[in-house]
XYZ file of N, CA and C in Angstrom:
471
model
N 90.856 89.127 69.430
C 91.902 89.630 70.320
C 92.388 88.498 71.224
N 93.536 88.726 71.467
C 94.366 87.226 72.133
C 94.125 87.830 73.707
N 93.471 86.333 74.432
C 93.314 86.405 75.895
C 94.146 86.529 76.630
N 94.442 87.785 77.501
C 95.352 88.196 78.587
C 94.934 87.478 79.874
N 96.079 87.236 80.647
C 95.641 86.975 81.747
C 96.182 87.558 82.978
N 95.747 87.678 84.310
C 95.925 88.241 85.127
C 97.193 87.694 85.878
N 97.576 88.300 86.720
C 98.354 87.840 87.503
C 97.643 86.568 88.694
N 96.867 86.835 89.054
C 95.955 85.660 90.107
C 95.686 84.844 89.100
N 95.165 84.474 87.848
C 95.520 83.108 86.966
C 96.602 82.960 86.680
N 97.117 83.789 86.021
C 98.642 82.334 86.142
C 99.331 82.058 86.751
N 99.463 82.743 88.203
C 99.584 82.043 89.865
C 98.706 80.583 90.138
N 97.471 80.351 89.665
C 96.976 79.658 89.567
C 97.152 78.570 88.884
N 97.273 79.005 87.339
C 97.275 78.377 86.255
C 98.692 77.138 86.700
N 99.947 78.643 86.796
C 101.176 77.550 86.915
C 102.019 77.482 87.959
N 100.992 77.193 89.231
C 101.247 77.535 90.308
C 102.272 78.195 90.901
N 102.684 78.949 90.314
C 104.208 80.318 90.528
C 103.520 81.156 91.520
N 104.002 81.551 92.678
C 103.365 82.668 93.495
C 103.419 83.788 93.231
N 102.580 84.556 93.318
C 102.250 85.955 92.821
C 103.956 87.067 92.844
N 104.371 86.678 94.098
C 105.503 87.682 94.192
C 106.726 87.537 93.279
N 106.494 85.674 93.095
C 107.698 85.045 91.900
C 107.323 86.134 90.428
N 106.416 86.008 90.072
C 105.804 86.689 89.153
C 106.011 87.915 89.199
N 105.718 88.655 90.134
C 106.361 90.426 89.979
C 107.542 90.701 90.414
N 108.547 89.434 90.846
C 110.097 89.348 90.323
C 110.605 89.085 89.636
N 109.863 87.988 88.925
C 110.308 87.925 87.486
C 110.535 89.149 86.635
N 108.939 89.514 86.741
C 108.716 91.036 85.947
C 110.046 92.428 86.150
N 110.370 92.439 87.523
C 111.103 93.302 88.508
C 112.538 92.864 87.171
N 113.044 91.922 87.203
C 114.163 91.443 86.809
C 114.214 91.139 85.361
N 113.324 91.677 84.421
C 113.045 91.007 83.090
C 113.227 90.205 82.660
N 112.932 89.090 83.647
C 112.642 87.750 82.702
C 111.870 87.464 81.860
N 110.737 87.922 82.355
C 109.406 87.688 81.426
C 109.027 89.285 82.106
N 108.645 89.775 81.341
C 107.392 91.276 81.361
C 106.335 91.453 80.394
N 105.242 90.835 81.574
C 103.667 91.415 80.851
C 103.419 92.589 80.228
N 102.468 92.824 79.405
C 101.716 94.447 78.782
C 101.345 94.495 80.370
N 100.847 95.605 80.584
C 100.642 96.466 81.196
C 98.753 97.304 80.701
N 97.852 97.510 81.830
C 96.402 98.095 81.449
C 96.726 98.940 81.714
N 95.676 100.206 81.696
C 96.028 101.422 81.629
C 96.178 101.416 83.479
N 95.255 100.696 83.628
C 95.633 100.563 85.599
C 96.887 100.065 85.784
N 97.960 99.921 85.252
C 99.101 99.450 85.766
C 98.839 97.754 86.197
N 97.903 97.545 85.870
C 97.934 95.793 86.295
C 98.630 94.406 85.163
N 99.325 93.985 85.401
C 100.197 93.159 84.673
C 99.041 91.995 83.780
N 99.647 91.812 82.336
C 98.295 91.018 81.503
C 99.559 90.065 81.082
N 99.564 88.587 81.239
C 100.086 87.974 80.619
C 99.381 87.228 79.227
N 100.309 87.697 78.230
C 99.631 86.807 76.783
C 100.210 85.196 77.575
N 99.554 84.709 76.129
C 99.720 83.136 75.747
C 101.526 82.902 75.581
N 102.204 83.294 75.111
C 103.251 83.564 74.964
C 104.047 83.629 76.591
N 103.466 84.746 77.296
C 104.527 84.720 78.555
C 104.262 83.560 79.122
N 102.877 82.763 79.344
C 102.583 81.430 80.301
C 103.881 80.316 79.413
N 103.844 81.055 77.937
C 104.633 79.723 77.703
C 106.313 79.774 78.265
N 106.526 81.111 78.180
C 108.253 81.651 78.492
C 107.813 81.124 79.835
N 107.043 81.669 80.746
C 107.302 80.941 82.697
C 107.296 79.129 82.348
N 106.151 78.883 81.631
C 106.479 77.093 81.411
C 108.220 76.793 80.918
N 108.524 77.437 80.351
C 110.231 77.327 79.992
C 111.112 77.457 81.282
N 110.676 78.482 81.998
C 111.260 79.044 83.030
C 111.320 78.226 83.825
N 110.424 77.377 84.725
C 110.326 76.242 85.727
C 110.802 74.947 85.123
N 111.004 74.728 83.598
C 111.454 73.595 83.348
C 113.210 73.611 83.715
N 113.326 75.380 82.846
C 114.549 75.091 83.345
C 115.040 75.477 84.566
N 114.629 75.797 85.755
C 114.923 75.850 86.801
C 114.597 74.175 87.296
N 113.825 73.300 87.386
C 114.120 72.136 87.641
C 115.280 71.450 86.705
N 115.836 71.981 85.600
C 117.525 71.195 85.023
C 118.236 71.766 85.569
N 118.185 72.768 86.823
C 119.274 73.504 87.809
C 119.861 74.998 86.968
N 119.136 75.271 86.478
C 119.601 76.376 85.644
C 119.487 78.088 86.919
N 119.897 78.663 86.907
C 120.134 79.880 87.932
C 119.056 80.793 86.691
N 118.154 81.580 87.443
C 117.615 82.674 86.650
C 118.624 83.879 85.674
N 119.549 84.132 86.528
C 120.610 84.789 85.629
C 121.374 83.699 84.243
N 121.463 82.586 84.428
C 121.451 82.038 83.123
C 120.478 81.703 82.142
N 119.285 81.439 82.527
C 118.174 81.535 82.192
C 117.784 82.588 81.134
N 118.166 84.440 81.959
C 117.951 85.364 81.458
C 119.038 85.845 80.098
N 120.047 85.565 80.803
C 120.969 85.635 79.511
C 121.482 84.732 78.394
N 120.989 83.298 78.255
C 121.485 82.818 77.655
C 120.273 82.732 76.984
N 118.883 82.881 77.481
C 118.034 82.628 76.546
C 116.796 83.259 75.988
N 117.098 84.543 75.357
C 116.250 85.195 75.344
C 115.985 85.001 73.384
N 116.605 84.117 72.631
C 116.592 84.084 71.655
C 115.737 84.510 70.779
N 114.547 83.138 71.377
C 113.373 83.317 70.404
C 112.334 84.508 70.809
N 112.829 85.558 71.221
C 112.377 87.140 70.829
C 113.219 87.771 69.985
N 114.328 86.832 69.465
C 114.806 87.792 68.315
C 113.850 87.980 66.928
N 114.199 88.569 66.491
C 113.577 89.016 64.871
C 113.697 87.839 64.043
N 115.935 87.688 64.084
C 116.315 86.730 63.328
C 116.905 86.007 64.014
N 117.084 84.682 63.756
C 118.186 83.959 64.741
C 119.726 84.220 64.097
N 120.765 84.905 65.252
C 122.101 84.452 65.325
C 122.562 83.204 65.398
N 123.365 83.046 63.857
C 124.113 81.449 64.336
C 125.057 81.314 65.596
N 125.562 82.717 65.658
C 126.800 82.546 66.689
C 126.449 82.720 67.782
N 125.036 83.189 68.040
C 124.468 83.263 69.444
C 124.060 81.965 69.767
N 123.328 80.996 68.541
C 122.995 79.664 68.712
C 124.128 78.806 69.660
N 124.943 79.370 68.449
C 126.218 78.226 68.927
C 126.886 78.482 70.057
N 126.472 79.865 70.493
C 126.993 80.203 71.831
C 125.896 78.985 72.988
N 124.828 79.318 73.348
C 123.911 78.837 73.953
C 124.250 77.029 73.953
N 124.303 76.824 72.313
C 124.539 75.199 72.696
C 125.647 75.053 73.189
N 126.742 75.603 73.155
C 128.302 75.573 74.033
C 127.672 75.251 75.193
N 126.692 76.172 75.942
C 126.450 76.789 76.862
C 125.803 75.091 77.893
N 124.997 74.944 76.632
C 124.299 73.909 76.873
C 125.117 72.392 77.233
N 125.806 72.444 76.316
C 126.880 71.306 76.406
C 127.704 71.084 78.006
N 128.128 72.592 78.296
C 128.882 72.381 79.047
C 127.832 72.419 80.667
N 126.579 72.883 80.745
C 125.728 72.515 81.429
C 125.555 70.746 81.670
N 125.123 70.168 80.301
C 124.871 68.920 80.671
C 125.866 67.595 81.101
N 127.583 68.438 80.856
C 128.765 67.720 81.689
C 128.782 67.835 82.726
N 128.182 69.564 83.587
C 128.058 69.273 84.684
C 126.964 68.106 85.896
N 125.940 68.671 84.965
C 124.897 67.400 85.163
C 125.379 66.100 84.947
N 126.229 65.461 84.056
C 126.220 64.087 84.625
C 127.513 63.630 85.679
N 127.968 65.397 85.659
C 128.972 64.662 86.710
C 128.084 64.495 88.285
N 127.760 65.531 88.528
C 126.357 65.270 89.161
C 126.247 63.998 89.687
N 125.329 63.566 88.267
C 124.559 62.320 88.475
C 125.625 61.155 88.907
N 126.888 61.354 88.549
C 127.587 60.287 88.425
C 128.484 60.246 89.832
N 128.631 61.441 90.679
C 128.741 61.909 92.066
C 127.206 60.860 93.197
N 126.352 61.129 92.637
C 125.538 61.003 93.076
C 124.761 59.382 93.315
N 125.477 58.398 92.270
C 125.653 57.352 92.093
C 126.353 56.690 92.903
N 127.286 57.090 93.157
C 128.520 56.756 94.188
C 127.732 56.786 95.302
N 127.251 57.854 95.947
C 126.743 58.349 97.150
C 125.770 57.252 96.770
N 124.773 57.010 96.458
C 123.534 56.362 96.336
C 124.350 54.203 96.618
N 125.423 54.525 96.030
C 126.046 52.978 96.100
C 126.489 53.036 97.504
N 127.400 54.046 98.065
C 127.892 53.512 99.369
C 126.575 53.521 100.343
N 125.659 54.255 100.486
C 124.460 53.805 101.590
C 124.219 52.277 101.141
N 123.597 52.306 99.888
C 123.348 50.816 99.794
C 123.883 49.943 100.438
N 125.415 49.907 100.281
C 126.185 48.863 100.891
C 126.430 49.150 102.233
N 126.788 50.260 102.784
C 126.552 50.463 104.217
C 125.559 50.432 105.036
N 123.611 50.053 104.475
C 122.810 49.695 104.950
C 123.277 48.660 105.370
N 123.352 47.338 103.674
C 123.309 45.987 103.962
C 124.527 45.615 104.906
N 125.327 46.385 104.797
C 126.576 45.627 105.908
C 125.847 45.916 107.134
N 125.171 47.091 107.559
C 124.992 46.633 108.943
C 123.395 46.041 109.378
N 123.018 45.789 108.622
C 121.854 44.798 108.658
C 122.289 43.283 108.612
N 123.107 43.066 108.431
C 123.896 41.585 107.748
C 125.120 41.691 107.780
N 126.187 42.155 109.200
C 127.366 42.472 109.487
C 128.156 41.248 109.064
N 129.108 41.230 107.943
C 130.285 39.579 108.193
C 131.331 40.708 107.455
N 131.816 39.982 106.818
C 133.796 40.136 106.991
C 133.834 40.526 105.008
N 133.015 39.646 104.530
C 132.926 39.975 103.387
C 132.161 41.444 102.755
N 130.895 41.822 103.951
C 129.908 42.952 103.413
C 131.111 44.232 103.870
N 131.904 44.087 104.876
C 132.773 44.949 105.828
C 133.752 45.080 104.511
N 134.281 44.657 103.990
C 135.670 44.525 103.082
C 135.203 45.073 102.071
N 133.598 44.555 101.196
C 132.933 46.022 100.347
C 132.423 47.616 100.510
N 132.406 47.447 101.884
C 132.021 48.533 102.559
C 133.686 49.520 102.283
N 134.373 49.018 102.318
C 135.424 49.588 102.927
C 136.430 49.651 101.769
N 136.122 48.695 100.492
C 136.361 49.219 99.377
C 135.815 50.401 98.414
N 134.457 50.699 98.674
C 133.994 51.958 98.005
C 134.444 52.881 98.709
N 134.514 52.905 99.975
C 135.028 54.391 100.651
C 136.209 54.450 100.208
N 136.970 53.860 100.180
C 138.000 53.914 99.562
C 138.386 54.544 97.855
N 137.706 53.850 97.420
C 136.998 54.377 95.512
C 137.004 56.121 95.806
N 135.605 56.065 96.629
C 135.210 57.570 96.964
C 135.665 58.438 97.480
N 137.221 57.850 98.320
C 138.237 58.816 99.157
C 138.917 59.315 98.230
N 139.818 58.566 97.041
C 140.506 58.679 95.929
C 139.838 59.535 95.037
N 138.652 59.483 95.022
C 137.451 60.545 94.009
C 138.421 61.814 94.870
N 137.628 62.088 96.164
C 137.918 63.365 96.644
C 138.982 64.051 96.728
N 140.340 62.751 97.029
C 141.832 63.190 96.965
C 142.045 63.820 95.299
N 141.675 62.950 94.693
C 142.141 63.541 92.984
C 141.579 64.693 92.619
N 140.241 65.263 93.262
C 139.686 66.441 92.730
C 140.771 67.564 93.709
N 140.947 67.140 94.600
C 141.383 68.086 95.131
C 143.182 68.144 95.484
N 143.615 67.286 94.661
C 144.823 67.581 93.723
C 145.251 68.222 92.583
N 143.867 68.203 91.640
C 143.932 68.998 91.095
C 143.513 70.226 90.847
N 142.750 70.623 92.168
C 143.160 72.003 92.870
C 144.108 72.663 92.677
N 144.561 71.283 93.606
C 146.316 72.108 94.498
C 146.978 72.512 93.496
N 147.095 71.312 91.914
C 148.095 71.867 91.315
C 148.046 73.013 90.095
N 146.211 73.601 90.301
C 146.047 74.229 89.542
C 146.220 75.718 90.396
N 146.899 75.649 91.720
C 147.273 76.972 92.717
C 145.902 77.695 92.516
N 146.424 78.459 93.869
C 144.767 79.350 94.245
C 145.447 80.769 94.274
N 144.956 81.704 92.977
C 145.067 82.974 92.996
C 147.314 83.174 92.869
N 147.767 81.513 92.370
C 148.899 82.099 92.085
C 149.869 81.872 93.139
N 148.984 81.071 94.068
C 150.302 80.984 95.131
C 150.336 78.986 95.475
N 151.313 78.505 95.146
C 151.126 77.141 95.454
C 151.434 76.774 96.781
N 150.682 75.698 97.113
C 151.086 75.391 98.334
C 152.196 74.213 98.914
């Protein structure tokens, strides 16, 4: 017989707090069997769905996408078109991620250079300083041009 486990081990096991765990359950992400006492038994199987679960909540994934996009491998059979839904899904997840990263690059470059300029103030560190903000002002103006010209709810401004 395959080893169940309690709710206080795999709080333990994968350090998830007990209440994460009977919200999960609450919300069907993952739902344990059940003893005849009503006490929640996780198989080998659910530790592995919560190990899925925290991975993808550290790639920024929201539990409601989580829940709906991936409940696959409890199907019987796999859907191609559900596949191909999910990798869409996926795709367009990991554009947001490198825009992200690539937001985040910027930010990570102008401290750099706005440390060293004012640790080592001259005319040349000031003029790089003052060229990335610049880079990064134009970032913000263009996103939010194409806002404007995509109108909000139909009304342009």
């Amino acid at each position: 017989m395959e080893k169940l486990y309690s709710i206080q081990e795999v709080s333990r096991i994968l350090g998830i707090p007990k209440d994460t765990l009977r919200y999960y359950d609450r919300i069907g992400i993952v739902t344990p069997s059940r003893e005849h006492n009503r006490y929640r038994r996780y198989s080998k199987n659910d530790l592995i769905d919560l190990m899925n679960i925290q991975i993808m909540q550290y790639a920024d994934f929201s539990l409601d996408e989580i829940k709906g996009k991936f409940g696959f491998h409890r199907m019987e059979t796999v859907d191609p078109a559900y596949c191909q839904e999910v990798a869409a899904f996926l795709d367009a997840k990991n554009a947001e991620t490198r825009k992200k990263i690539d937001h985040l690059q910027k930010v990570s470059q102008l401290l750099d250079v706005a440390a060293e300029t004012l640790r080592d103030f001259n005319h040349e560190r000031d003029q790089r300083l003052a060229e990335i903000v610049r880079e990064i002002y134009q970032d913000i103006r263009k996103k939010e041009t194409e806002i404007f010209e995509e109108g909000c709810d139909g009304h342009q401004g």
